């Protein structure tokens, strides 16, 4: 997918030299390439995080998906429906029923009460007043704002306002939820609380989520898959673990360095292969004492601390693949490689 | 671009360049002024074949022949509605109308507004102008209603379409600055006499603010709100009605407020085409030279204006207070007076009244809601509870309906209330007339006015008149062109020259220069008087509090009212015209000066305090420079109002384009009237654009 | 949205009332109804009131009187048919007659009904105290230059000032006359009648000299003691050809309406009121401060012999 801003993006698109950088294009043509040849796929029910610093094109990208900004070139499929090719009527239908978005600055309507804000999406669909307010009330309870329904947004704190924003997005029960830096305007403590809450809500609703953030830690915490963007391009896509373990270049590494690796990496990534003779013997002597490859190091810390010997690490079928010991765990606590 | 401008042009050096530039122009001009001959006047070889007024007259005749049936049809529809409203207002018992107004005011703005409404009604009836007031009321009501209807529609259309906005904008400018006399008399042939042409003329004048502010309000809705609405799949109409219009509501209400104020400005003029009401009272008083009488009628208009103004502001401020809220404490007197025992006593009584009104209303509504609930509940439980909620949430509405209904029933079945009781009437005519008569012969006062008149005429007006009329036309063209170029760019410079060319070609050159001179002198006097008062108001809140209602009255009092006293004090001549213009154009200069100074962020004044500056230093070094954009805006408004006044001042000896308008119309010469009117419009447009450009640059230079 | 519901309720209520009431009141035009403007000067108002009372009491018309300043607006409205007739036009002061009345070369959209009988004469006036105290010999224009310093103002420089015929539209050509007569005065047009009277009254109150253009009959003579200055007779060589002679005032009306209401047109064409008669009524109103309806009704009651000839 491409997005070029400027007076004549289509022409630029046709003439574009694939190797020229963003600066070159901007200098020569005055057009800004906001999204440059990005493609990815998202599994149903997963949380896909797009992470990048400001100006990296992540917000433009996510707006291109729902066509709040028209992409210059490219397609976005949901199932077998091509959103990019839809006419206005179908697009509005898609927006009303299949997708909804939570905004960075909450985007609550100041002239509507909390409940009316939440019911907005349903109202647009033409749902009757009684029905939509009933539905909105349910979602209001889900986000823990019971009792605030008749207040105006400005009477709420930032965290509460974003709960309303979240509730408004949830109320329409969309297939896809999009989050545009939803928590970046909040205090650190509230932010963490909201992250945890979203995770727990996600456990219940199991929606496909596209989550934009500039905070790498948040990306690691929320994402099943992460795409890291720089200058309109995706630098690397992968699970949090893949990215932390194998940063593709210096840029990604800089982010990864700040992350306590033991929290992200699993035993499978860090284990010594193959297991030593000694561990193999210990495993056959006590086949119930082992760690899974998918266990995060953080969760094994007790075990490692209590055991002087290395701990066997097994794959999904219970086969012994390697071992992990105190020295590996301690090394993983350093952030730099 | 932006940066370089900010870097090399500090505010002071920017002003300095401007001054040098202006000085150079003035200096160069003196060379020319000495030699008045044929060359200095606009060449007749151009103005003779340019028979603009003939073209207009032909167009008017054509319109008269072909479209009169249409305008007549519209007029008769409007007339029917007007009669209905007028009958309703004039035939209803006065108590009913008073209760209606007071209750609306109560619901919208609380007890204070309600008291204002009651006071206004008592005044209207008290000076025996109840019927006239109701006639004006009906006329205003319909004009404003139609203006809002059309204005909202056009405003919404403009907000959706940039090209339409670009077309409409100059049209609105013209509508606002074109002297209404120009279309008032021709309107008679198309719309008849009385209400309909008056409504038509009022709408032309008063429509622009609603359109402007609706458009602006909608365009100012944040991009985020719009994006949110789009992301939920709102259609364009849903977006408009559910997001844009509600969010633009405060701005729209402000537009309606301005529209009401402007509509009231036309009340007196409307009497020239047979629209009766307070305007005819003012005019009748003026032709008989009864200052007190015209002041009474004028005060009726002022009270109506203030009441409408406060109500529409209250509407814009908050939601309707249909439910009395706990925090809503009412103060009649300024809160600073709280230490005074008498004030506390008065406030306590009023507080108690307020409490009991609220209590009664609430009690009554609760009872009513309960009864309604019981009745409807026999059919449907859920509907009943919704109904009860509705009734309970609009305490004032239900209470009001009951009060109004009972007054009506009382009037019909018990005692006929009839018209305003004569016992309650009073008059301020004699004291006012006596005061004026005393001032007219008071030697000190007359010596003062004569001195002022001599100074203004000999040292300001006369030299400037001579200077401007003796300047060769091509010099004025070049000067304005250059100023336009420097301020706004080449395109505006060319437009300016084209507009000036039109004025010259219509044969209005000398008149235009005289008008320019009058306006410049008036505005200069406004600044000399207004600036110190504005500064004083900013420093002494109490003075500001006293002056505010006076300024309000000055702005809404029909200028006709003070024409006669000004004339009697200053004599019939061009200076009186200037003085009347100053009275009319002074309030915005004072207001904007005060606003500019009081709006300066606390931190700046704190800084200057910390450095130990004196009051004067603070004023000169911090406050005035920071307030300059605001003051400039006030001056700009003053210029516009001064130009608007040019059509009124010929009535007491003013000259220039205004007199041309007047003269042409008294000869039934629409074309010439329109040409002179257009001259005023063009001057207004040029001056407005220029001063706005300066203000904007000043703002940018200051970074505010 | 509390605002919405509230506004809706009010708006729909108002609309409903308006609609229902407008159905009832859209009245048909009554053939015995006439509309006329009340002149904004007392003399005209008296003339018109007499016409109105006779139309109503003797001919059974209903006359709707509208207060509307005289001038082109009235002519436009009569031509358009919104006003049926108007009383006592002073030919010198109504330029529109040349556009609209055939008698003066106009297109005939307004018709001439007949003379009122009141004849206006115009001249220049000075206050009596000035003659008594300063200028005993000031009787004609010839002596004006001698006293011009007394009449000078700041704006006129060394010349004397004439508070001129106030509106240029009346085409009094004061300045032209002064120049032709060799009077070294400046004619200052104040734009409206009211302004001229106000200026004169203020100067009178201060006991200052002034030269004022005015005409008779007029209430100003009741308020101020003014003396006319002798001028050469109208039509003599010194005067501009278009100048004011005697103002033979007339009534005028809409051609269609007047031919439809022959009796009304006859009355307006034949009524006759002398200067003396009108002055007495004007004095009663302006000087004694009595109600105009009352004064005129008394006159009508007392003068049946006179007005019975005015009726068809």
Coordinates of C-alpha atoms in Angstrom, one line a residue, chain A residues 200-330:
Chain A
X200 CA -8.6 -8.5 29.8
X201 CA -11.4 -7.2 27.7
X202 CA -9.7 -8.6 24.6
X203 CA -9.7 -12.0 26.4
X204 CA -13.5 -11.8 26.5
X205 CA -14.3 -10.2 23.2
X206 CA -11.5 -11.7 21.1
X207 CA -11.6 -9.0 18.3
X208 CA -9.1 -8.5 15.6
X209 CA -7.2 -5.4 16.7
X210 CA -4.9 -3.0 15.0
X211 CA -3.0 -1.0 17.5
X212 CA -0.9 2.0 16.8
X213 CA 1.7 3.1 19.3
X214 CA 5.0 5.0 19.5
X215 CA 5.9 3.2 22.7
X216 CA 7.9 0.0 22.1
X217 CA 7.1 -1.3 25.6
X218 CA 3.5 -1.0 24.9
X219 CA 3.9 -2.7 21.5
X220 CA 5.6 -5.6 23.2
X221 CA 2.9 -5.8 25.9
X222 CA -0.1 -5.6 23.6
X223 CA 0.9 -7.2 20.4
X224 CA 0.7 -10.7 19.0
X225 CA 2.6 -9.3 16.0
X226 CA 4.4 -6.1 15.7
X227 CA 5.3 -4.1 12.6
X228 CA 8.0 -1.4 13.1
X229 CA 7.8 1.5 10.7
X230 CA 10.3 4.1 9.8
X231 CA 9.9 6.8 7.1
X232 CA 6.8 5.2 5.7
X233 CA 8.3 1.8 5.4
X234 CA 7.9 -1.3 7.5
X235 CA 11.4 -2.2 8.8
X236 CA 10.5 -5.4 10.5
X237 CA 7.4 -7.5 11.2
X238 CA 7.4 -10.3 13.7
X239 CA 6.3 -11.5 17.1
X240 CA 7.6 -9.4 20.0
X241 CA 10.0 -12.1 20.7
X242 CA 11.4 -12.3 17.2
X243 CA 11.9 -8.7 17.2
X244 CA 13.7 -8.5 20.5
X245 CA 15.8 -11.5 19.8
X246 CA 16.7 -10.7 16.2
X247 CA 16.4 -7.0 15.5
X248 CA 16.8 -6.7 11.8
X249 CA 18.9 -3.5 11.9
X250 CA 20.4 -0.9 14.1
X251 CA 17.2 1.1 14.2
X252 CA 15.2 -1.8 15.6
X253 CA 18.0 -2.7 17.9
X254 CA 17.9 0.7 19.6
X255 CA 14.3 0.0 20.6
X256 CA 14.9 -3.5 21.6
X257 CA 17.8 -2.5 23.9
X258 CA 15.5 -0.7 26.2
X259 CA 13.4 -3.8 26.7
X260 CA 14.2 -6.2 29.6
X261 CA 14.7 -9.2 27.3
X262 CA 13.8 -11.8 30.0
X263 CA 10.2 -10.4 29.9
X264 CA 9.9 -11.0 26.2
X265 CA 12.1 -13.9 25.3
X266 CA 11.1 -17.5 25.9
X267 CA 13.2 -20.4 27.0
X268 CA 13.1 -21.7 23.4
X269 CA 14.9 -18.6 22.1
X270 CA 17.6 -18.5 24.8
X271 CA 18.2 -22.1 25.6
X272 CA 21.6 -23.8 25.0
X273 CA 21.3 -26.4 22.3
X274 CA 21.7 -29.2 22.5
X275 CA 21.3 -30.0 26.2
X276 CA 24.4 -31.2 28.0
X277 CA 24.8 -34.8 29.0
X278 CA 24.2 -33.9 32.6
X279 CA 20.8 -32.3 31.8
X280 CA 19.8 -35.2 29.6
X281 CA 20.4 -37.5 32.6
X282 CA 18.5 -35.2 35.0
X283 CA 15.6 -35.0 32.5
X284 CA 15.3 -38.8 32.1
X285 CA 15.6 -39.2 35.9
X286 CA 12.8 -36.7 36.5
X287 CA 10.8 -36.1 33.3
X288 CA 8.2 -33.8 35.0
X289 CA 10.8 -31.2 35.8
X290 CA 11.3 -29.1 32.7
X291 CA 10.4 -25.8 31.0
X292 CA 8.4 -25.4 27.7
X293 CA 10.1 -23.6 24.9
X294 CA 7.2 -21.1 24.9
X295 CA 7.7 -20.2 28.6
X296 CA 9.0 -16.6 29.1
X297 CA 12.2 -16.5 31.0
X298 CA 10.5 -14.2 33.5
X299 CA 8.2 -17.0 34.5
X300 CA 11.1 -19.4 35.0
X301 CA 13.1 -17.2 37.2
X302 CA 12.0 -18.9 40.5
X303 CA 12.8 -22.3 39.0
X304 CA 16.2 -21.2 37.8
X305 CA 17.0 -19.4 41.0
X306 CA 16.2 -22.5 43.1
X307 CA 18.1 -24.9 41.0
X308 CA 21.8 -25.0 40.8
X309 CA 21.7 -27.3 37.8
X310 CA 20.5 -26.3 34.3
X311 CA 16.8 -26.8 33.6
X312 CA 15.8 -28.9 30.6
X313 CA 13.7 -27.2 28.0
X314 CA 11.2 -29.3 26.0
X315 CA 9.3 -28.7 22.8
X316 CA 5.5 -29.1 22.4
X317 CA 5.6 -32.8 22.2
X318 CA 7.7 -33.1 25.3
X319 CA 10.9 -33.9 23.4
X320 CA 14.1 -32.4 25.0
X321 CA 15.5 -29.6 23.0
X322 CA 17.9 -27.8 25.1
X323 CA 18.6 -26.3 28.6
X324 CA 18.6 -23.1 30.3
X325 CA 20.6 -22.2 33.3
X326 CA 21.3 -19.3 35.7
X327 CA 24.0 -17.8 33.6
X328 CA 21.7 -17.6 30.5
X329 CA 19.0 -16.1 32.6
X330 CA 21.3 -13.5 34.2

